[in-house]
CSV table of C-alpha atoms in Angstrom, one decimal:
chain,number,residue,atom,x,y,z
A,3,MET,CA,0.0,0.0,0.1
A,4,THR,CA,1.2,3.5,-0.9
A,5,ARG,CA,0.6,5.9,1.9
A,6,SER,CA,-0.3,9.6,1.5
A,7,ASP,CA,3.2,10.6,2.4
A,8,GLY,CA,5.0,7.7,0.6
A,9,ARG,CA,5.7,5.4,3.7
A,10,ARG,CA,5.7,1.8,3.9
A,11,ALA,CA,2.9,0.3,6.1
A,12,GLY,CA,5.2,-0.4,8.9
A,13,GLU,CA,7.3,2.7,8.8
A,14,LEU,CA,7.3,5.7,11.3
A,15,ARG,CA,7.4,9.1,10.3
A,16,PRO,CA,10.6,11.1,10.4
A,17,ILE,CA,11.2,11.5,14.2
A,18,SER,CA,13.3,14.2,15.9
A,19,ILE,CA,13.9,14.9,19.6
A,20,GLU,CA,15.5,18.2,20.5
A,21,ARG,CA,16.5,18.3,24.2
A,22,GLY,CA,16.8,21.4,26.3
A,23,TRP,CA,14.6,23.4,24.1
A,24,SER,CA,13.3,25.6,26.9
A,25,ALA,CA,16.0,27.4,28.7
A,26,GLN,CA,13.7,27.8,31.8
A,27,ALA,CA,12.4,24.4,32.5
A,28,GLU,CA,14.3,21.7,34.4
A,29,GLY,CA,13.7,19.4,31.5
A,30,SER,CA,12.4,19.9,28.1
A,31,ALA,CA,12.1,18.3,24.7
A,32,LEU,CA,10.7,19.4,21.3
A,33,ILE,CA,9.5,16.3,19.6
A,34,SER,CA,8.4,15.9,16.0
A,35,PHE,CA,6.5,12.9,14.5
A,36,GLY,CA,6.5,14.1,10.9
A,37,ASN,CA,4.5,17.4,10.9
A,38,THR,CA,3.4,16.9,14.3
A,39,LYS,CA,5.2,19.0,16.8
A,40,VAL,CA,4.9,19.1,20.5
A,41,LEU,CA,6.9,21.0,23.2
A,42,CYS,CA,7.2,18.9,26.4
A,43,THR,CA,8.4,20.5,29.5
A,44,ALA,CA,9.0,19.1,33.0
A,45,SER,CA,8.8,21.3,36.0
A,46,PHE,CA,10.3,20.1,39.3
A,47,THR,CA,8.8,21.3,42.6
A,48,PRO,CA,9.8,20.2,46.2
A,49,GLY,CA,6.8,18.9,48.0
A,50,VAL,CA,3.6,17.0,47.0
A,51,PRO,CA,-0.1,17.4,46.8
A,52,ARG,CA,-1.6,17.6,50.4
A,53,TRP,CA,-3.1,14.1,50.1
A,54,LEU,CA,0.4,12.7,49.8
A,55,ALA,CA,2.1,14.8,52.4
A,56,GLY,CA,4.1,12.7,54.9
A,57,LYS,CA,3.8,9.5,53.1
A,58,GLY,CA,7.4,9.6,51.7
A,59,THR,CA,6.5,9.3,48.1
A,60,GLY,CA,6.4,11.7,45.1
A,61,TRP,CA,4.0,12.5,42.3
A,62,VAL,CA,4.0,13.0,38.5
A,63,SER,CA,1.2,14.7,36.8
A,64,ALA,CA,0.6,16.1,33.2
A,65,GLU,CA,-1.2,18.9,31.3
A,66,TYR,CA,-1.9,18.8,27.5
A,67,GLY,CA,-3.0,21.6,25.3
A,68,MET,CA,-3.1,22.6,21.7
A,69,LEU,CA,-2.2,26.2,20.4
A,70,PRO,CA,-4.9,27.9,18.4
A,71,ARG,CA,-3.3,27.5,15.0
A,72,SER,CA,-1.9,24.1,15.6
A,73,THR,CA,-4.6,22.9,13.3
A,74,ASN,CA,-5.8,24.1,9.7
A,75,ASP,CA,-8.4,26.4,11.2
A,76,ARG,CA,-7.8,28.5,14.3
A,77,MET,CA,-9.6,27.2,17.5
A,78,ASP,CA,-10.3,29.2,20.6
A,79,ARG,CA,-8.1,28.9,23.5
A,80,GLU,CA,-9.8,26.7,26.3
A,81,SER,CA,-8.9,29.3,28.8
A,82,VAL,CA,-10.9,31.7,26.8
A,83,LYS,CA,-13.9,29.3,26.7
A,84,GLY,CA,-13.7,29.0,30.6
A,85,LYS,CA,-13.4,25.3,30.7
A,86,LEU,CA,-11.2,22.4,29.4
A,87,GLY,CA,-12.6,20.0,27.0
A,88,GLY,CA,-13.2,16.2,27.6
A,89,ARG,CA,-10.5,15.5,25.0
A,90,THR,CA,-8.0,17.6,26.8
A,91,HIS,CA,-8.6,15.9,30.1
A,92,GLU,CA,-8.5,12.5,28.6
A,93,ILE,CA,-5.1,13.1,27.0
A,94,SER,CA,-3.6,14.9,29.9
A,95,ARG,CA,-4.7,12.0,32.2
A,96,LEU,CA,-3.3,9.4,29.7
A,97,ILE,CA,0.2,11.2,29.6
A,98,GLY,CA,0.2,11.3,33.4
A,99,ARG,CA,-0.7,7.5,33.8
A,100,SER,CA,1.9,6.7,31.1
A,101,LEU,CA,4.8,8.3,32.9
A,102,ARG,CA,3.7,7.3,36.4
A,103,GLY,CA,3.9,3.7,35.1
A,104,VAL,CA,7.7,3.8,35.0
A,105,VAL,CA,8.4,6.1,38.1
A,106,ASP,CA,9.6,4.8,41.5
A,107,PHE,CA,7.7,7.3,43.7
A,108,SER,CA,9.7,6.3,46.9
A,109,ALA,CA,12.9,7.1,45.1
A,110,LEU,CA,11.5,10.4,43.9
A,111,GLY,CA,10.8,11.3,47.5
A,112,GLU,CA,8.3,13.9,48.5
A,113,ASN,CA,8.6,15.9,45.2
A,114,THR,CA,6.4,16.6,42.2
A,115,ILE,CA,7.1,16.8,38.5
A,116,LEU,CA,4.5,18.4,36.3
A,117,LEU,CA,4.8,17.6,32.7
A,118,ASP,CA,3.3,20.2,30.2
A,119,CYS,CA,2.7,19.0,26.6
A,120,ASP,CA,1.9,21.9,24.3
A,121,VAL,CA,0.9,21.0,20.6
A,122,LEU,CA,2.6,23.5,18.2
A,123,GLN,CA,1.6,21.8,15.1
A,124,ALA,CA,-0.9,18.8,14.8
A,125,ASP,CA,-0.9,16.3,12.0
A,126,GLY,CA,-2.1,13.1,13.9
A,127,GLY,CA,-0.5,11.4,16.8
A,128,THR,CA,-0.3,14.3,19.3
A,129,ARG,CA,-0.9,12.3,22.3
A,130,THR,CA,1.6,9.6,21.3
A,131,ALA,CA,4.3,12.3,20.5
A,132,SER,CA,3.5,14.0,23.8
A,133,ILE,CA,4.2,10.8,25.9
A,134,THR,CA,7.3,9.9,24.0
A,135,GLY,CA,8.6,13.4,24.4
A,136,ALA,CA,7.6,13.8,28.0
A,137,TYR,CA,9.7,11.0,29.0
A,138,VAL,CA,12.8,12.6,27.6
A,139,ALA,CA,12.0,15.8,29.5
A,140,LEU,CA,11.2,13.8,32.7
A,141,VAL,CA,14.7,12.3,32.5
A,142,ASP,CA,16.4,15.5,32.4
A,143,ALA,CA,14.4,17.2,35.0
A,144,LEU,CA,15.4,14.2,37.4
A,145,SER,CA,19.0,14.8,36.4
A,146,TRP,CA,18.6,18.5,37.3
A,147,ALA,CA,17.0,17.6,40.6
A,148,SER,CA,19.7,15.1,41.4
A,149,GLY,CA,22.5,17.7,40.7
A,150,GLN,CA,20.7,20.2,42.9
A,151,GLY,CA,20.4,17.7,45.8
A,152,HIS,CA,16.7,17.4,45.8
A,153,ILE,CA,16.8,13.7,45.3
A,154,ALA,CA,19.6,11.4,46.2
A,155,LYS,CA,22.4,10.9,43.6
A,156,GLY,CA,22.1,7.6,41.9
A,157,ALA,CA,18.5,7.1,42.8
A,158,GLN,CA,16.8,5.1,40.2
A,159,VAL,CA,13.6,7.1,40.0
A,160,VAL,CA,12.9,5.8,36.5
A,161,ARG,CA,12.6,2.1,36.3
A,162,ASP,CA,12.0,1.9,32.5
A,163,SER,CA,11.5,4.2,29.5
A,164,VAL,CA,8.0,4.7,28.0
A,165,ALA,CA,6.8,5.7,24.3
A,166,ALA,CA,3.7,5.6,22.5
A,167,ILE,CA,2.6,5.1,18.9
A,168,SER,CA,-0.7,5.1,16.9
A,169,VAL,CA,-1.7,2.2,14.8
A,170,GLY,CA,-4.8,1.6,12.7
A,171,ILE,CA,-6.5,-0.1,9.8
A,172,VAL,CA,-6.9,1.9,6.7
A,173,ASP,CA,-8.7,0.5,3.6
A,174,GLY,CA,-8.1,-3.1,5.1
A,175,GLU,CA,-4.3,-2.3,5.7
A,176,PRO,CA,-2.7,-2.3,9.3
A,177,LEU,CA,-0.5,1.0,9.4
A,178,LEU,CA,1.9,2.3,11.8
A,179,ASP,CA,2.1,5.9,13.1
A,180,LEU,CA,-1.1,7.4,11.4
A,181,ASN,CA,-1.0,11.0,10.2
A,182,TYR,CA,-4.1,13.1,10.2
A,183,VAL,CA,-5.4,12.0,6.8
A,184,GLU,CA,-5.1,8.3,7.6
A,185,ASP,CA,-6.4,8.9,11.1
A,186,VAL,CA,-9.8,10.3,9.8
A,187,ALA,CA,-10.0,7.5,7.2
A,188,ALA,CA,-9.3,4.7,9.6
A,189,ASP,CA,-11.7,1.8,10.2
A,190,THR,CA,-9.8,1.1,13.4
A,191,ASP,CA,-7.8,3.5,15.4
A,192,MET,CA,-5.5,2.5,18.2
A,193,ASN,CA,-3.0,4.2,20.6
A,194,VAL,CA,-0.6,2.0,22.5
A,195,VAL,CA,1.8,2.8,25.2
A,196,VAL,CA,4.7,0.6,25.9
A,197,THR,CA,7.7,0.5,28.3
A,198,GLY,CA,11.4,0.0,26.9
A,199,ARG,CA,11.1,-3.7,28.0
A,200,GLY,CA,8.1,-4.2,25.9
A,201,SER,CA,5.3,-4.2,28.5
A,202,PHE,CA,2.0,-2.6,27.8
A,203,VAL,CA,1.0,0.4,29.9
A,204,GLU,CA,-2.2,1.3,28.0
A,205,VAL,CA,-4.1,0.2,24.9
A,206,GLN,CA,-6.8,2.5,23.5
A,207,GLY,CA,-8.5,0.9,20.4
A,208,THR,CA,-11.7,1.7,18.7
A,209,ALA,CA,-13.5,0.4,15.7
A,210,GLU,CA,-14.6,3.5,13.8
A,211,GLY,CA,-16.2,1.3,11.1
A,212,THR,CA,-16.1,-2.5,10.6
A,213,PRO,CA,-15.3,-4.2,14.0
A,214,PHE,CA,-11.8,-5.8,14.0
A,215,ASP,CA,-11.1,-9.4,14.9
A,216,ARG,CA,-8.4,-11.0,17.1
A,217,GLN,CA,-6.0,-11.5,14.4
A,218,GLU,CA,-6.2,-8.0,13.2
A,219,LEU,CA,-5.7,-6.9,16.9
A,220,ASP,CA,-2.6,-9.0,17.1
A,221,ARG,CA,-1.1,-7.5,13.9
A,222,LEU,CA,-1.8,-4.0,15.3
A,223,LEU,CA,-0.2,-4.8,18.6
A,224,ASP,CA,2.9,-6.4,16.7
A,225,LEU,CA,3.1,-3.2,14.8
A,226,ALA,CA,2.9,-1.0,17.9
A,227,LEU,CA,5.7,-3.0,19.6
A,228,GLN,CA,7.9,-2.6,16.4
A,229,GLY,CA,7.3,1.2,16.5
A,230,THR,CA,7.9,1.7,20.2
A,231,THR,CA,11.0,-0.4,20.1
A,232,GLU,CA,12.3,2.1,17.4
A,233,LEU,CA,11.1,5.1,19.6
A,234,ALA,CA,12.9,3.8,22.6
A,235,ALA,CA,16.1,3.6,20.6
A,236,LEU,CA,15.6,7.2,19.5
A,237,GLN,CA,14.8,8.2,23.2
A,238,ARG,CA,18.1,6.7,24.3
A,239,GLN,CA,20.1,8.3,21.4
A,240,ALA,CA,18.6,11.7,22.3
A,241,LEU,CA,19.6,11.3,26.1
A,242,GLY,CA,23.1,10.1,25.1
A,243,GLN,CA,22.4,6.7,26.6
A,244,SER,CA,23.9,3.4,25.4
Protein backbone atom coordinates (compact mmCIF):
# COMPACT_ATOMS: atom_id res chain seq x y z
CA MET A 1 0.00 0.00 0.00
CA THR A 2 1.28 3.46 -0.92
CA ARG A 3 0.53 5.88 1.90
CA SER A 4 -0.27 9.57 1.52
CA ASP A 5 3.30 10.54 2.45
CA GLY A 6 5.02 7.65 0.62
CA ARG A 7 5.83 5.55 3.68
CA ARG A 8 5.60 1.77 3.94
CA ALA A 9 2.84 0.31 6.12
CA GLY A 10 5.20 -0.40 9.03
CA GLU A 11 7.31 2.75 8.78
CA LEU A 12 7.40 5.59 11.29
CA ARG A 13 7.31 9.18 10.17
CA PRO A 14 10.63 11.05 10.51
CA ILE A 15 11.15 11.47 14.27
CA SER A 16 13.31 14.12 15.92
CA ILE A 17 13.81 14.92 19.61
CA GLU A 18 15.51 18.20 20.56
CA ARG A 19 16.44 18.28 24.25
CA GLY A 20 16.77 21.46 26.25
CA TRP A 21 14.51 23.47 23.95
CA SER A 22 13.24 25.57 26.87
CA ALA A 23 15.95 27.40 28.80
CA GLN A 24 13.69 27.90 31.85
CA ALA A 25 12.34 24.39 32.44
CA GLU A 26 14.20 21.76 34.47
CA GLY A 27 13.66 19.38 31.55
CA SER A 28 12.33 19.92 28.05
CA ALA A 29 12.13 18.36 24.61
CA LEU A 30 10.69 19.47 21.30
CA ILE A 31 9.52 16.29 19.59
CA SER A 32 8.43 15.90 15.99
CA PHE A 33 6.47 12.99 14.54
CA GLY A 34 6.58 14.15 10.93
CA ASN A 35 4.56 17.39 10.82
CA THR A 36 3.26 16.90 14.37
CA LYS A 37 5.35 18.96 16.78
CA VAL A 38 4.94 19.04 20.55
CA LEU A 39 6.90 20.98 23.16
CA CYS A 40 7.22 18.91 26.33
CA THR A 41 8.48 20.54 29.52
CA ALA A 42 9.05 19.03 32.96
CA SER A 43 8.85 21.27 36.03
CA PHE A 44 10.32 20.02 39.31
CA THR A 45 8.79 21.25 42.58
CA PRO A 46 9.78 20.21 46.10
CA GLY A 47 6.72 18.95 47.97
CA VAL A 48 3.65 16.94 47.02
CA PRO A 49 -0.12 17.43 46.92
CA ARG A 50 -1.71 17.57 50.38
CA TRP A 51 -3.15 14.08 50.11
CA LEU A 52 0.39 12.65 49.73
CA ALA A 53 2.13 14.75 52.40
CA GLY A 54 4.09 12.77 54.95
CA LYS A 55 3.94 9.49 53.04
CA GLY A 56 7.50 9.69 51.70
CA THR A 57 6.48 9.37 48.05
CA GLY A 58 6.38 11.78 45.14
CA TRP A 59 3.97 12.54 42.32
CA VAL A 60 4.01 13.00 38.55
CA SER A 61 1.16 14.66 36.66
CA ALA A 62 0.62 16.10 33.19
CA GLU A 63 -1.28 18.79 31.32
CA TYR A 64 -1.92 18.80 27.57
CA GLY A 65 -3.02 21.59 25.28
CA MET A 66 -3.14 22.68 21.65
CA LEU A 67 -2.18 26.13 20.38
CA PRO A 68 -4.92 27.96 18.45
CA ARG A 69 -3.20 27.51 15.06
CA SER A 70 -1.79 24.04 15.62
CA THR A 71 -4.58 22.92 13.26
CA ASN A 72 -5.71 24.07 9.81
CA ASP A 73 -8.40 26.34 11.23
CA ARG A 74 -7.86 28.49 14.30
CA MET A 75 -9.58 27.22 17.42
CA ASP A 76 -10.33 29.23 20.54
CA ARG A 77 -8.12 28.82 23.56
CA GLU A 78 -9.80 26.74 26.22
CA SER A 79 -8.84 29.38 28.79
CA VAL A 80 -11.05 31.83 26.87
CA LYS A 81 -13.91 29.33 26.80
CA GLY A 82 -13.61 29.05 30.56
CA LYS A 83 -13.36 25.25 30.72
CA LEU A 84 -11.23 22.38 29.48
CA GLY A 85 -12.69 20.04 26.89
CA GLY A 86 -13.19 16.34 27.50
CA ARG A 87 -10.49 15.43 24.98
CA THR A 88 -7.96 17.65 26.76
CA HIS A 89 -8.75 16.03 30.12
CA GLU A 90 -8.53 12.56 28.62
CA ILE A 91 -5.15 13.10 27.00
CA SER A 92 -3.70 14.87 30.04
CA ARG A 93 -4.67 11.91 32.21
CA LEU A 94 -3.26 9.44 29.67
CA ILE A 95 0.12 11.20 29.63
CA GLY A 96 0.24 11.28 33.42
CA ARG A 97 -0.66 7.58 33.74
CA SER A 98 1.91 6.63 31.13
CA LEU A 99 4.78 8.40 32.89
CA ARG A 100 3.72 7.28 36.36
CA GLY A 101 3.87 3.71 35.08
CA VAL A 102 7.69 3.86 34.98
CA VAL A 103 8.42 6.02 38.05
CA ASP A 104 9.51 4.78 41.48
CA PHE A 105 7.76 7.30 43.74
CA SER A 106 9.68 6.25 46.83
CA ALA A 107 12.95 7.06 45.06
CA LEU A 108 11.49 10.40 43.92
CA GLY A 109 10.76 11.33 47.53
CA GLU A 110 8.24 14.02 48.43
CA ASN A 111 8.71 15.93 45.20
CA THR A 112 6.42 16.64 42.26
CA ILE A 113 7.09 16.77 38.54
CA LEU A 114 4.50 18.41 36.30
CA LEU A 115 4.74 17.64 32.59
CA ASP A 116 3.30 20.19 30.15
CA CYS A 117 2.74 19.01 26.58
CA ASP A 118 1.84 21.85 24.22
CA VAL A 119 1.00 20.99 20.62
CA LEU A 120 2.61 23.52 18.28
CA GLN A 121 1.52 21.76 15.10
CA ALA A 122 -0.91 18.85 14.72
CA ASP A 123 -0.92 16.22 11.99
CA GLY A 124 -2.13 13.18 13.91
CA GLY A 125 -0.52 11.38 16.85
CA THR A 126 -0.29 14.35 19.22
CA ARG A 127 -0.90 12.23 22.32
CA THR A 128 1.66 9.60 21.33
CA ALA A 129 4.27 12.26 20.52
CA SER A 130 3.50 13.92 23.87
CA ILE A 131 4.13 10.75 25.86
CA THR A 132 7.33 9.94 23.97
CA GLY A 133 8.73 13.46 24.36
CA ALA A 134 7.57 13.86 27.97
CA TYR A 135 9.69 10.88 28.98
CA VAL A 136 12.83 12.63 27.71
CA ALA A 137 11.89 15.85 29.51
CA LEU A 138 11.22 13.88 32.71
CA VAL A 139 14.64 12.22 32.65
CA ASP A 140 16.37 15.57 32.23
CA ALA A 141 14.35 17.11 35.07
CA LEU A 142 15.36 14.24 37.35
CA SER A 143 19.00 14.73 36.37
CA TRP A 144 18.69 18.42 37.28
CA ALA A 145 17.05 17.57 40.61
CA SER A 146 19.81 15.12 41.46
CA GLY A 147 22.45 17.72 40.66
CA GLN A 148 20.69 20.21 42.94
CA GLY A 149 20.49 17.71 45.79
CA HIS A 150 16.68 17.45 45.76
CA ILE A 151 16.86 13.70 45.25
CA ALA A 152 19.63 11.29 46.22
CA LYS A 153 22.44 10.95 43.71
CA GLY A 154 22.21 7.61 41.96
CA ALA A 155 18.57 7.11 42.91
CA GLN A 156 16.78 5.03 40.27
CA VAL A 157 13.63 7.09 40.00
CA VAL A 158 12.85 5.90 36.47
CA ARG A 159 12.53 2.12 36.27
CA ASP A 160 12.14 1.94 32.49
CA SER A 161 11.51 4.12 29.46
CA VAL A 162 8.06 4.63 27.98
CA ALA A 163 6.89 5.60 24.50
CA ALA A 164 3.64 5.56 22.56
CA ILE A 165 2.55 5.12 18.97
CA SER A 166 -0.66 5.00 16.96
CA VAL A 167 -1.69 2.12 14.72
CA GLY A 168 -4.79 1.59 12.66
CA ILE A 169 -6.50 -0.17 9.79
CA VAL A 170 -7.03 1.95 6.68
CA ASP A 171 -8.64 0.38 3.60
CA GLY A 172 -8.06 -3.04 5.16
CA GLU A 173 -4.33 -2.46 5.73
CA PRO A 174 -2.72 -2.25 9.22
CA LEU A 175 -0.59 0.91 9.39
CA LEU A 176 1.93 2.29 11.87
CA ASP A 177 2.03 5.92 13.08
CA LEU A 178 -1.03 7.41 11.39
CA ASN A 179 -0.97 10.99 10.18
CA TYR A 180 -4.15 13.08 10.19
CA VAL A 181 -5.37 12.05 6.74
CA GLU A 182 -5.00 8.38 7.65
CA ASP A 183 -6.46 8.85 11.11
CA VAL A 184 -9.74 10.31 9.87
CA ALA A 185 -10.06 7.54 7.26
CA ALA A 186 -9.23 4.65 9.62
CA ASP A 187 -11.69 1.81 10.17
CA THR A 188 -9.80 1.01 13.38
CA ASP A 189 -7.74 3.51 15.39
CA MET A 190 -5.51 2.52 18.30
CA ASN A 191 -3.00 4.24 20.59
CA VAL A 192 -0.53 1.98 22.38
CA VAL A 193 1.77 2.90 25.29
CA VAL A 194 4.72 0.54 25.86
CA THR A 195 7.72 0.45 28.18
CA GLY A 196 11.27 -0.02 26.93
CA ARG A 197 11.11 -3.67 28.02
CA GLY A 198 8.04 -4.23 25.88
CA SER A 199 5.32 -4.23 28.55
CA PHE A 200 2.03 -2.52 27.80
CA VAL A 201 0.98 0.46 29.91
CA GLU A 202 -2.20 1.25 28.01
CA VAL A 203 -4.02 0.21 24.84
CA GLN A 204 -6.79 2.45 23.50
CA GLY A 205 -8.52 0.90 20.50
CA THR A 206 -11.77 1.70 18.71
CA ALA A 207 -13.49 0.34 15.64
CA GLU A 208 -14.64 3.47 13.85
CA GLY A 209 -16.25 1.40 11.10
CA THR A 210 -16.05 -2.38 10.72
CA PRO A 211 -15.27 -4.22 13.99
CA PHE A 212 -11.81 -5.80 14.10
CA ASP A 213 -11.08 -9.43 14.93
CA ARG A 214 -8.42 -11.03 17.14
CA GLN A 215 -6.02 -11.61 14.24
CA GLU A 216 -6.18 -7.93 13.25
CA LEU A 217 -5.70 -6.90 16.88
CA ASP A 218 -2.58 -9.06 17.12
CA ARG A 219 -1.20 -7.53 13.91
CA LEU A 220 -1.81 -4.02 15.25
CA LEU A 221 -0.13 -4.78 18.57
CA ASP A 222 2.86 -6.31 16.77
CA LEU A 223 3.15 -3.14 14.68
CA ALA A 224 2.91 -1.00 17.81
CA LEU A 225 5.67 -2.97 19.54
CA GLN A 226 7.84 -2.56 16.47
CA GLY A 227 7.25 1.18 16.50
CA THR A 228 7.80 1.72 20.22
CA THR A 229 11.02 -0.32 20.07
CA GLU A 230 12.29 2.14 17.46
CA LEU A 231 11.10 5.08 19.56
CA ALA A 232 12.86 3.75 22.66
CA ALA A 233 16.11 3.61 20.69
CA LEU A 234 15.59 7.22 19.56
CA GLN A 235 14.94 8.27 23.17
CA ARG A 236 18.18 6.65 24.29
CA GLN A 237 20.03 8.33 21.47
CA ALA A 238 18.58 11.73 22.36
CA LEU A 239 19.56 11.24 26.01
CA GLY A 240 23.04 10.06 25.14
CA GLN A 241 22.41 6.63 26.64
CA SER A 242 23.93 3.41 25.30
